[in-house]
Tab-separated table of C-alpha atoms in Angstrom:
chain	number	residue	atom	x	y	z
A	669	MET	CA	0.000	0.000	0.000
A	670	TYR	CA	1.312	3.437	-0.910
A	671	ILE	CA	0.509	6.332	1.389
A	672	LEU	CA	1.081	9.968	0.419
A	673	GLN	CA	3.216	12.045	2.735
A	674	GLU	CA	1.304	14.258	5.147
A	675	SER	CA	0.523	17.776	3.825
A	676	LEU	CA	1.670	16.842	0.315
A	677	PHE	CA	-1.274	17.555	-1.933
A	678	SER	CA	-0.935	16.085	-5.392
A	679	PHE	CA	-2.876	18.693	-7.331
A	680	GLU	CA	-0.313	21.409	-6.574
A	681	GLU	CA	2.498	18.988	-7.436
A	682	LEU	CA	0.852	18.194	-10.762
A	683	GLN	CA	0.363	21.890	-11.531
A	684	LYS	CA	4.104	22.500	-11.158
A	685	LEU	CA	4.872	20.166	-14.046
A	686	GLU	CA	5.256	21.473	-17.583
A	687	PHE	CA	2.159	21.219	-19.752
A	688	LYS	CA	3.638	18.562	-22.050
A	689	GLU	CA	4.230	16.310	-19.006
A	690	ARG	CA	1.160	17.191	-16.971
A	691	LEU	CA	-1.633	15.738	-19.114
A	692	PRO	CA	-0.002	12.349	-19.861
A	693	ILE	CA	0.663	11.854	-16.139
A	694	PHE	CA	-2.884	12.945	-15.288
A	695	PHE	CA	-4.503	10.601	-17.832
A	696	SER	CA	-2.289	7.680	-16.767
A	697	ALA	CA	-4.473	7.262	-13.665
A	698	LEU	CA	-7.733	7.073	-15.618
A	699	ASP	CA	-9.239	4.166	-17.513
A	700	LEU	CA	-12.148	5.877	-19.208
A	701	ARG	CA	-13.057	3.064	-21.615
A	702	PRO	CA	-16.011	1.681	-19.584
A	703	TYR	CA	-17.562	5.144	-19.361
A	704	ALA	CA	-16.802	6.063	-22.976
A	705	LYS	CA	-18.638	2.934	-24.167
A	706	GLU	CA	-21.844	4.293	-22.695
A	707	LEU	CA	-21.354	7.596	-24.521
A	708	ARG	CA	-21.262	6.062	-27.995
A	709	SER	CA	-24.052	7.197	-30.266
A	710	HIS	CA	-26.270	4.398	-31.551
A	711	SER	CA	-28.120	6.660	-33.926
A	712	PRO	CA	-27.646	5.856	-37.665
A	713	ARG	CA	-27.916	9.558	-38.439
A	714	GLY	CA	-25.235	12.195	-38.142
A	715	ALA	CA	-22.425	9.981	-36.850
A	716	ASP	CA	-19.492	12.323	-36.294
A	717	GLY	CA	-16.898	9.580	-35.758
A	718	HIS	CA	-15.139	11.356	-32.891
A	719	CYS	CA	-13.658	9.114	-30.215
A	720	ARG	CA	-15.895	9.384	-27.166
A	721	GLN	CA	-13.022	8.522	-24.871
A	722	GLY	CA	-11.051	11.386	-26.383
A	723	ILE	CA	-13.925	13.815	-25.844
A	724	LEU	CA	-14.323	12.607	-22.262
A	725	ARG	CA	-10.605	13.198	-21.740
A	726	ALA	CA	-10.981	16.688	-23.155
A	727	LEU	CA	-13.892	17.457	-20.820
A	728	LEU	CA	-11.734	16.413	-17.863
A	729	ALA	CA	-8.695	18.314	-19.129
A	730	ALA	CA	-10.771	21.488	-19.397
A	731	PRO	CA	-11.001	22.227	-15.641
A	732	LEU	CA	-7.408	21.108	-15.154
A	733	GLU	CA	-6.342	23.660	-17.775
A	734	ASN	CA	-8.831	26.232	-16.423
A	735	MET	CA	-11.109	26.231	-19.483
A	736	ASP	CA	-14.696	26.932	-18.476
A	737	THR	CA	-16.610	27.008	-21.784
A	738	PHE	CA	-17.217	24.558	-24.604
A	739	SER	CA	-16.132	27.251	-27.070
A	740	GLY	CA	-12.836	27.689	-25.207
A	741	LEU	CA	-12.256	23.934	-25.187
A	742	HIS	CA	-13.082	23.673	-28.898
A	743	ARG	CA	-10.668	26.504	-29.674
A	744	ARG	CA	-7.891	24.826	-27.707
A	745	LEU	CA	-8.475	21.482	-29.436
A	746	ASP	CA	-8.531	23.209	-32.808
A	747	MET	CA	-5.383	25.291	-32.320
A	748	ASP	CA	-3.225	23.117	-30.039
A	749	LEU	CA	-2.404	19.845	-31.789
A	750	ARG	CA	-0.346	18.565	-28.856
A	751	PHE	CA	-3.346	19.044	-26.562
A	752	ARG	CA	-5.666	17.313	-29.025
A	753	TYR	CA	-3.249	14.394	-29.387
A	754	GLN	CA	-2.845	14.031	-25.608
A	755	CYS	CA	-6.611	13.868	-25.283
A	756	GLY	CA	-6.590	10.942	-27.727
A	757	LEU	CA	-8.338	12.704	-30.617
A	758	ARG	CA	-7.306	12.305	-34.233
A	759	LEU	CA	-5.166	14.952	-35.891
A	760	ASP	CA	-6.264	14.169	-39.466
A	761	ARG	CA	-9.719	15.620	-38.989
A	762	LYS	CA	-11.297	18.685	-37.461
A	763	ALA	CA	-11.582	19.054	-33.712
A	764	PRO	CA	-14.958	18.178	-32.156
A	765	SER	CA	-17.414	21.017	-32.585
A	766	ILE	CA	-18.904	23.013	-29.737
A	767	ALA	CA	-22.193	21.201	-30.348
A	768	THR	CA	-20.492	17.797	-30.085
A	769	LEU	CA	-18.748	18.715	-26.841
A	770	SER	CA	-22.024	20.015	-25.424
A	771	ARG	CA	-23.891	16.892	-26.560
A	772	VAL	CA	-21.421	14.545	-24.862
A	773	PHE	CA	-21.589	16.636	-21.689
A	774	THR	CA	-25.383	16.266	-21.768
A	775	GLU	CA	-24.992	12.489	-22.147
A	776	LEU	CA	-22.700	12.453	-19.129
A	777	THR	CA	-25.397	14.261	-17.200
A	778	ASN	CA	-28.339	12.142	-18.324
A	779	LYS	CA	-26.545	8.865	-17.605
A	780	GLY	CA	-24.957	9.940	-14.324
A	781	LEU	CA	-21.523	8.885	-15.545
A	782	ALA	CA	-19.613	11.724	-13.889
A	783	LYS	CA	-20.926	10.706	-10.475
A	784	ARG	CA	-20.092	7.061	-11.147
A	785	LEU	CA	-16.538	7.900	-12.212
A	786	PHE	CA	-16.121	10.099	-9.131
A	787	GLU	CA	-17.282	7.327	-6.781
A	788	ASP	CA	-15.029	4.770	-8.494
A	789	LEU	CA	-12.026	7.076	-8.037
A	790	VAL	CA	-12.848	7.600	-4.353
A	791	THR	CA	-12.846	3.812	-3.933
A	792	ARG	CA	-9.481	3.518	-5.711
A	793	CYS	CA	-7.965	6.245	-3.542
A	794	LYS	CA	-9.072	4.343	-0.435
A	795	GLN	CA	-7.661	1.071	-1.751
A	796	GLU	CA	-4.292	2.694	-2.443
A	797	GLY	CA	-4.132	4.323	0.983
A	798	ILE	CA	-4.410	7.868	-0.338
A	799	ILE	CA	-7.728	8.462	1.429
A	800	ASP	CA	-8.224	7.381	5.035
A	801	GLY	CA	-11.821	8.506	5.524
A	802	SER	CA	-12.013	8.238	9.324
A	803	HIS	CA	-12.104	12.024	9.840
A	804	VAL	CA	-14.436	13.946	7.532
A	805	ALA	CA	-14.974	17.700	7.291
A	806	MET	CA	-18.020	19.252	5.619
A	807	ASP	CA	-18.863	22.736	4.412
A	808	SER	CA	-20.574	24.549	1.573
A	809	ALA	CA	-19.303	27.076	-0.959
A	810	ALA	CA	-21.128	29.713	-2.959
A	811	ILE	CA	-21.332	28.956	-6.677
A	812	HIS	CA	-22.454	31.697	-9.061
A	813	ALA	CA	-24.886	30.736	-11.801
A	814	TYR	CA	-24.668	31.434	-15.522
A	815	GLU	CA	-28.413	31.897	-15.657
A	816	LYS	CA	-30.854	34.758	-15.870
A	817	LYS	CA	-31.477	36.222	-12.424
A	818	GLN	CA	-35.048	35.853	-11.212
A	819	PRO	CA	-37.053	36.846	-8.133
A	820	LYS	CA	-36.490	34.435	-5.240
A	821	ARG	CA	-40.051	33.080	-5.228
A	822	LYS	CA	-39.979	32.292	-8.934
A	823	SER	CA	-36.552	30.637	-8.622
A	824	GLU	CA	-37.778	28.370	-5.832
A	825	LEU	CA	-40.361	26.874	-8.190
A	826	THR	CA	-37.736	25.763	-10.730
A	827	GLY	CA	-35.373	24.015	-8.298
A	828	ASN	CA	-32.449	25.658	-10.064
A	829	ALA	CA	-30.406	28.779	-9.237
A	830	ASN	CA	-31.687	31.000	-6.447
A	831	TRP	CA	-30.578	33.805	-4.157
A	832	GLY	CA	-28.455	32.878	-1.170
A	833	ALA	CA	-26.571	34.583	1.641
A	834	LYS	CA	-23.954	33.537	4.166
A	835	PHE	CA	-21.279	35.077	6.370
A	836	ASP	CA	-17.674	34.951	5.172
A	837	SER	CA	-14.662	34.282	7.422
A	838	PHE	CA	-14.554	38.004	8.349
A	839	GLY	CA	-18.189	38.089	9.469
A	840	ASN	CA	-19.414	39.933	6.384
A	841	LYS	CA	-22.740	38.903	4.865
A	842	VAL	CA	-22.277	37.854	1.237
A	843	LYS	CA	-25.190	37.487	-1.207
A	844	TRP	CA	-25.149	35.736	-4.569
A	845	PHE	CA	-27.422	34.214	-7.204
A	846	GLY	CA	-26.651	30.590	-7.962
A	847	TYR	CA	-26.021	27.390	-6.064
A	848	LYS	CA	-24.261	25.877	-3.084
A	849	LEU	CA	-21.614	23.199	-3.456
A	850	HIS	CA	-21.725	20.957	-0.380
A	851	LEU	CA	-18.486	19.010	0.069
A	852	ALA	CA	-17.471	16.155	2.358
A	853	VAL	CA	-13.666	15.947	2.493
A	854	ASP	CA	-11.181	13.498	3.963
A	855	THR	CA	-9.232	15.701	6.390
A	856	ALA	CA	-5.934	13.822	5.990
A	857	SER	CA	-5.665	13.989	2.189
A	858	GLU	CA	-7.951	17.012	1.615
A	859	LEU	CA	-9.695	15.042	-1.132
A	860	PRO	CA	-13.466	15.023	-1.727
A	861	LEU	CA	-15.437	11.976	-0.603
A	862	ALA	CA	-18.922	13.127	-1.605
A	863	LEU	CA	-20.626	16.221	-2.922
A	864	SER	CA	-24.059	17.657	-3.415
A	865	VAL	CA	-25.379	20.763	-5.175
A	866	THR	CA	-28.439	22.721	-4.100
A	867	PRO	CA	-29.973	26.106	-4.913
A	868	ALA	CA	-28.212	28.827	-2.931
A	869	HIS	CA	-31.035	29.377	-0.432
A	870	VAL	CA	-30.914	25.833	1.025
A	871	ASN	CA	-29.603	25.729	4.592
A	872	ASP	CA	-26.249	23.994	5.042
A	873	GLY	CA	-27.433	21.897	7.956
A	874	ASP	CA	-30.331	20.436	5.977
A	875	LEU	CA	-27.936	18.633	3.611
A	876	ALA	CA	-25.511	17.323	6.228
A	877	PRO	CA	-27.350	14.138	7.357
A	878	ALA	CA	-27.731	12.780	3.809
A	879	LEU	CA	-24.114	13.617	2.971
A	880	MET	CA	-22.942	11.919	6.173
A	881	GLU	CA	-24.842	8.754	5.283
A	882	GLN	CA	-23.342	8.780	1.800
A	883	VAL	CA	-19.792	9.003	3.173
A	884	ALA	CA	-20.306	6.456	5.956
A	885	ALA	CA	-21.727	3.879	3.545
A	886	ASP	CA	-18.195	3.080	2.322
A	887	ALA	CA	-15.996	4.111	5.252
A	888	LYS	CA	-15.834	3.825	9.030
A	889	VAL	CA	-16.014	7.457	10.076
A	890	LYS	CA	-15.016	8.415	13.622
A	891	PHE	CA	-15.498	12.178	13.447
A	892	PHE	CA	-17.533	14.584	11.317
A	893	VAL	CA	-16.239	18.150	11.607
A	894	PHE	CA	-18.400	21.210	10.859
A	895	ASP	CA	-18.456	24.937	11.530
A	896	ALA	CA	-21.029	26.575	13.835
A	897	GLY	CA	-23.533	26.927	10.982
A	898	TYR	CA	-24.260	23.180	11.333
A	899	ASP	CA	-25.056	23.397	15.062
A	900	GLN	CA	-28.413	21.643	14.805
A	901	LEU	CA	-29.551	18.654	16.847
A	902	LYS	CA	-30.331	16.583	13.743
A	903	ASN	CA	-26.666	16.672	12.687
A	904	TYR	CA	-25.489	15.337	16.050
A	905	GLU	CA	-28.170	12.655	15.880
A	906	ALA	CA	-27.167	11.679	12.328
A	907	ALA	CA	-23.514	11.314	13.383
A	908	ARG	CA	-24.508	9.284	16.451
A	909	LYS	CA	-26.624	6.977	14.298
A	910	LEU	CA	-23.514	6.312	12.181
A	911	LYS	CA	-21.462	5.590	15.335
A	912	ALA	CA	-19.447	8.764	14.856
A	913	GLN	CA	-19.015	12.007	16.789
A	914	ALA	CA	-19.963	15.398	15.382
A	915	ILE	CA	-17.422	18.113	16.192
A	916	ILE	CA	-19.336	21.393	15.945
A	917	PRO	CA	-18.844	24.660	17.877
A	918	MET	CA	-21.993	25.776	19.627
A	919	ASN	CA	-23.694	28.634	17.835
A	920	LEU	CA	-24.297	31.063	20.688
A	921	ARG	CA	-26.168	33.578	18.528
A	922	ASN	CA	-29.538	32.055	19.320
A	923	GLU	CA	-28.412	30.027	22.324
A	924	LYS	CA	-30.590	30.057	25.421
A	925	GLU	CA	-29.083	30.020	28.895
A	926	PRO	CA	-27.583	26.581	29.644
A	927	PRO	CA	-29.343	24.452	32.272
A	928	ALA	CA	-28.630	25.389	35.883
A	929	GLY	CA	-25.343	24.014	37.139
A	930	ILE	CA	-23.793	23.622	33.664
A	931	THR	CA	-21.458	25.962	31.771
A	932	SER	CA	-22.115	26.951	28.162
A	933	ASN	CA	-19.715	24.269	26.882
A	934	GLY	CA	-21.388	21.476	28.869
A	935	THR	CA	-19.128	21.322	31.931
A	936	PRO	CA	-21.042	20.628	35.168
A	937	CYS	CA	-20.413	22.844	38.184
A	938	CYS	CA	-19.852	21.692	41.742
A	939	SER	CA	-22.055	22.778	44.669
A	940	MET	CA	-19.856	25.862	45.144
A	941	GLY	CA	-20.409	26.935	41.550
A	942	PHE	CA	-16.934	26.078	40.226
A	943	ALA	CA	-16.617	24.346	36.855
A	944	MET	CA	-15.522	20.768	37.436
A	945	THR	CA	-12.404	19.288	35.831
A	946	TYR	CA	-12.829	17.053	32.786
A	947	TRP	CA	-11.172	13.708	33.476
A	948	GLY	CA	-11.691	11.587	30.381
A	949	VAL	CA	-14.296	9.273	28.879
A	950	ASP	CA	-15.880	6.124	30.233
A	951	GLY	CA	-17.896	4.563	27.425
A	952	ASP	CA	-20.758	6.952	26.650
A	953	HIS	CA	-20.063	8.974	29.775
A	954	LEU	CA	-17.880	12.017	30.361
A	955	LYS	CA	-16.050	11.949	33.674
A	956	PHE	CA	-15.579	15.100	35.790
A	957	ARG	CA	-13.730	15.574	39.084
A	958	CYS	CA	-13.825	18.062	41.936
A	959	PRO	CA	-11.850	21.155	40.788
A	960	HIS	CA	-10.318	21.580	44.242
A	961	ALA	CA	-9.009	17.980	44.202
A	962	THR	CA	-7.372	18.561	40.816
A	963	GLY	CA	-5.797	21.856	41.867
A	964	LYS	CA	-7.835	24.024	39.511
A	965	VAL	CA	-9.428	26.147	42.238
A	966	ASP	CA	-8.929	26.812	45.947
A	967	CYS	CA	-12.335	26.001	47.373
A	968	PRO	CA	-12.917	27.469	50.864
A	969	LEU	CA	-14.720	24.258	51.869
A	970	GLY	CA	-12.085	21.954	50.404
A	971	MET	CA	-13.272	18.501	49.386
A	972	ALA	CA	-14.900	17.531	52.634
A	973	ALA	CA	-18.217	19.243	51.888
A	974	CYS	CA	-18.694	17.236	48.707
A	975	SER	CA	-16.980	13.896	49.284
A	976	SER	CA	-15.308	11.887	52.024
A	977	SER	CA	-12.862	10.431	49.502
A	978	ASN	CA	-9.357	11.814	49.011
A	979	TYR	CA	-10.058	11.572	45.284
A	980	GLY	CA	-12.808	14.148	45.522
A	981	MET	CA	-16.292	14.106	44.107
A	982	VAL	CA	-16.696	12.419	40.715
A	983	LEU	CA	-19.593	13.072	38.343
A	984	LYS	CA	-20.330	11.115	35.175
A	985	VAL	CA	-22.499	12.662	32.462
A	986	ASP	CA	-24.222	10.542	29.807
A	987	THR	CA	-23.504	12.111	26.392
A	988	LYS	CA	-26.761	10.643	25.063
A	989	SER	CA	-28.733	12.862	27.454
A	990	ASP	CA	-27.939	15.902	25.293
A	991	LEU	CA	-26.071	15.072	22.076
A	992	ARG	CA	-25.717	18.715	21.147
A	993	ARG	CA	-24.219	19.934	24.419
A	994	TYR	CA	-22.056	16.918	25.320
A	995	SER	CA	-19.285	15.729	23.062
A	996	SER	CA	-16.695	12.965	23.257
A	997	PRO	CA	-13.998	14.268	23.520
A	998	HIS	CA	-15.355	17.046	25.723
A	999	ARG	CA	-15.871	20.465	24.162
A	1000	ASN	CA	-12.939	22.896	24.155
A	1001	THR	CA	-10.424	20.324	25.381
A	1002	LYS	CA	-7.100	20.125	23.563
A	1003	ARG	CA	-8.246	17.019	21.660
A	1004	TRP	CA	-11.530	18.644	20.651
A	1005	GLN	CA	-9.683	21.746	19.417
A	1006	GLU	CA	-7.250	19.591	17.409
A	1007	LEU	CA	-10.143	17.831	15.717
A	1008	TYR	CA	-11.913	21.092	14.951
A	1009	LYS	CA	-8.794	22.531	13.307
A	1010	GLU	CA	-9.065	19.746	10.731
A	1011	ARG	CA	-12.107	21.567	9.330
A	1012	THR	CA	-9.751	23.795	7.329
A	1013	SER	CA	-9.189	20.833	4.985
A	1014	VAL	CA	-12.628	21.333	3.414
A	1015	GLU	CA	-11.959	25.072	3.050
A	1016	ARG	CA	-8.754	24.323	1.141
A	1017	CYS	CA	-10.536	21.780	-1.065
A	1018	ASN	CA	-13.269	24.311	-1.823
A	1019	SER	CA	-10.615	26.917	-2.601
A	1020	ARG	CA	-8.804	24.633	-5.060
A	1021	MET	CA	-12.010	23.809	-6.889
A	1022	LYS	CA	-13.012	27.477	-7.165
A	1023	THR	CA	-9.632	29.171	-7.601
A	1024	TYR	CA	-7.524	26.733	-9.605
A	1025	LEU	CA	-10.277	24.750	-11.318
A	1026	THR	CA	-13.624	25.892	-12.715
A	1027	ALA	CA	-16.144	25.109	-9.958
A	1028	ASP	CA	-17.222	28.759	-9.785
A	1029	ALA	CA	-16.918	29.486	-13.505
A	1030	MET	CA	-19.960	27.741	-14.925
A	1031	HIS	CA	-21.475	28.194	-18.352
A	1032	VAL	CA	-24.137	25.499	-18.129
A	1033	TRP	CA	-27.768	25.918	-17.134
A	1034	GLY	CA	-29.876	23.832	-14.765
A	1035	ILE	CA	-28.962	22.036	-11.568
A	1036	GLU	CA	-28.381	18.622	-13.200
A	1037	LYS	CA	-25.692	19.993	-15.504
A	1038	VAL	CA	-24.236	22.052	-12.675
A	1039	ILE	CA	-23.853	18.823	-10.673
A	1040	THR	CA	-21.994	17.190	-13.583
A	1041	HIS	CA	-19.755	20.261	-13.844
A	1042	GLN	CA	-18.863	19.984	-10.138
A	1043	TYR	CA	-18.199	16.260	-10.375
A	1044	LEU	CA	-15.745	16.845	-13.239
A	1045	ASN	CA	-13.834	19.303	-11.064
A	1046	ALA	CA	-13.777	16.888	-8.125
A	1047	ILE	CA	-12.617	14.076	-10.436
A	1048	VAL	CA	-9.598	16.195	-11.385
A	1049	LEU	CA	-8.502	16.339	-7.732
A	1050	LEU	CA	-8.874	12.577	-7.234
A	1051	ALA	CA	-7.197	11.674	-10.531
A	1052	SER	CA	-4.326	14.052	-9.713
A	1053	ALA	CA	-3.732	12.247	-6.409
A	1054	LEU	CA	-3.763	8.828	-8.097
A	1055	ALA	CA	-1.516	10.008	-10.932
A	1056	MET	CA	1.102	11.508	-8.622
A	1057	ALA	CA	1.020	8.411	-6.395
A	1058	GLN	CA	1.836	6.290	-9.457
A	1059	LYS	CA	4.621	8.704	-10.410
A	1060	TYR	CA	6.170	8.505	-6.933
A	1061	ARG	CA	5.991	4.708	-6.991
A	1062	LYS	CA	7.878	4.606	-10.316
A	1063	VAL	CA	10.547	6.952	-8.970
A	1064	ALA	CA	10.953	4.837	-5.830
A	1065	ALA	CA	11.109	1.536	-7.763
């Protein structure tokens, strides 16, 4: 089994290579023949004779080479013979037309082939040790639509692009017309495990349970990591159902006062009102000790008022009694903070797809085609990881 070095992300490594080397290495990880077979036209009319595998290669090369339109891809295939050859298309005839490229893209969409290829690549990455899958981070990203803007009510009827708003990392409210790309990412490799696309107005937390189930179907997930926007009971319950722990900061914006005798992060207080000391996990229970006994506070009554034991009073809290408030590991402990920091992996994955690929540069209409467009971008990241892993193996051999 070959395992990529920590913090070494293959997409950036692939981008550093010269163009003439980059595409052959990228395509070396992909066997597109099974998918291309399903794209062959069976119509006796208008057969264009273009290799469907070559067109599929070109559609995957487009986001890698930052081409976001069929006209731009056609122009590149027409003018750049090396590019056309590397895609596996013949040089003794004209490049595929814009209409042909668009038609094949529509076939990909109608037959769900992009999703199938994506899922097959995720499986391969797991088999080769590139993806671990035990820690998963989720988040959404704003995707702008190449569609005519409409009033929000009218957009909701179509199920396509709509108006959305969310707060950026600086606390500013950002509005846009389009979609949301919901990503589930392996925190170790920063590679996508599953994705979903919704109109922009859909709440992030509403999509999380289904995405969690999709990821956990093929991997044993220990932790799901989210930002505070996912702080909803149903997300904790969904993680618990999958035998995993949701790591989510509590959203205090609409938070009511915590129950009497408990701090806002779920730490019980002793009879003197001091927060007790977290002392580990015992099955489904969090263990807390007298803060005076652990040296955290200097209680005027000492330990005698609470317990006759030299160990001090011990309290065990069942995490199942309030899945949202109680977490294992306990909220705000060093371990919990370490796990939460892994959430940045999904931010970096989103950034790569939007900045270096074409996730936010769409020129297709309708949510089904938008989904295919996003899958093609995600496939580039997975194929890059597989391609570079093969390259490293050859160098090491």
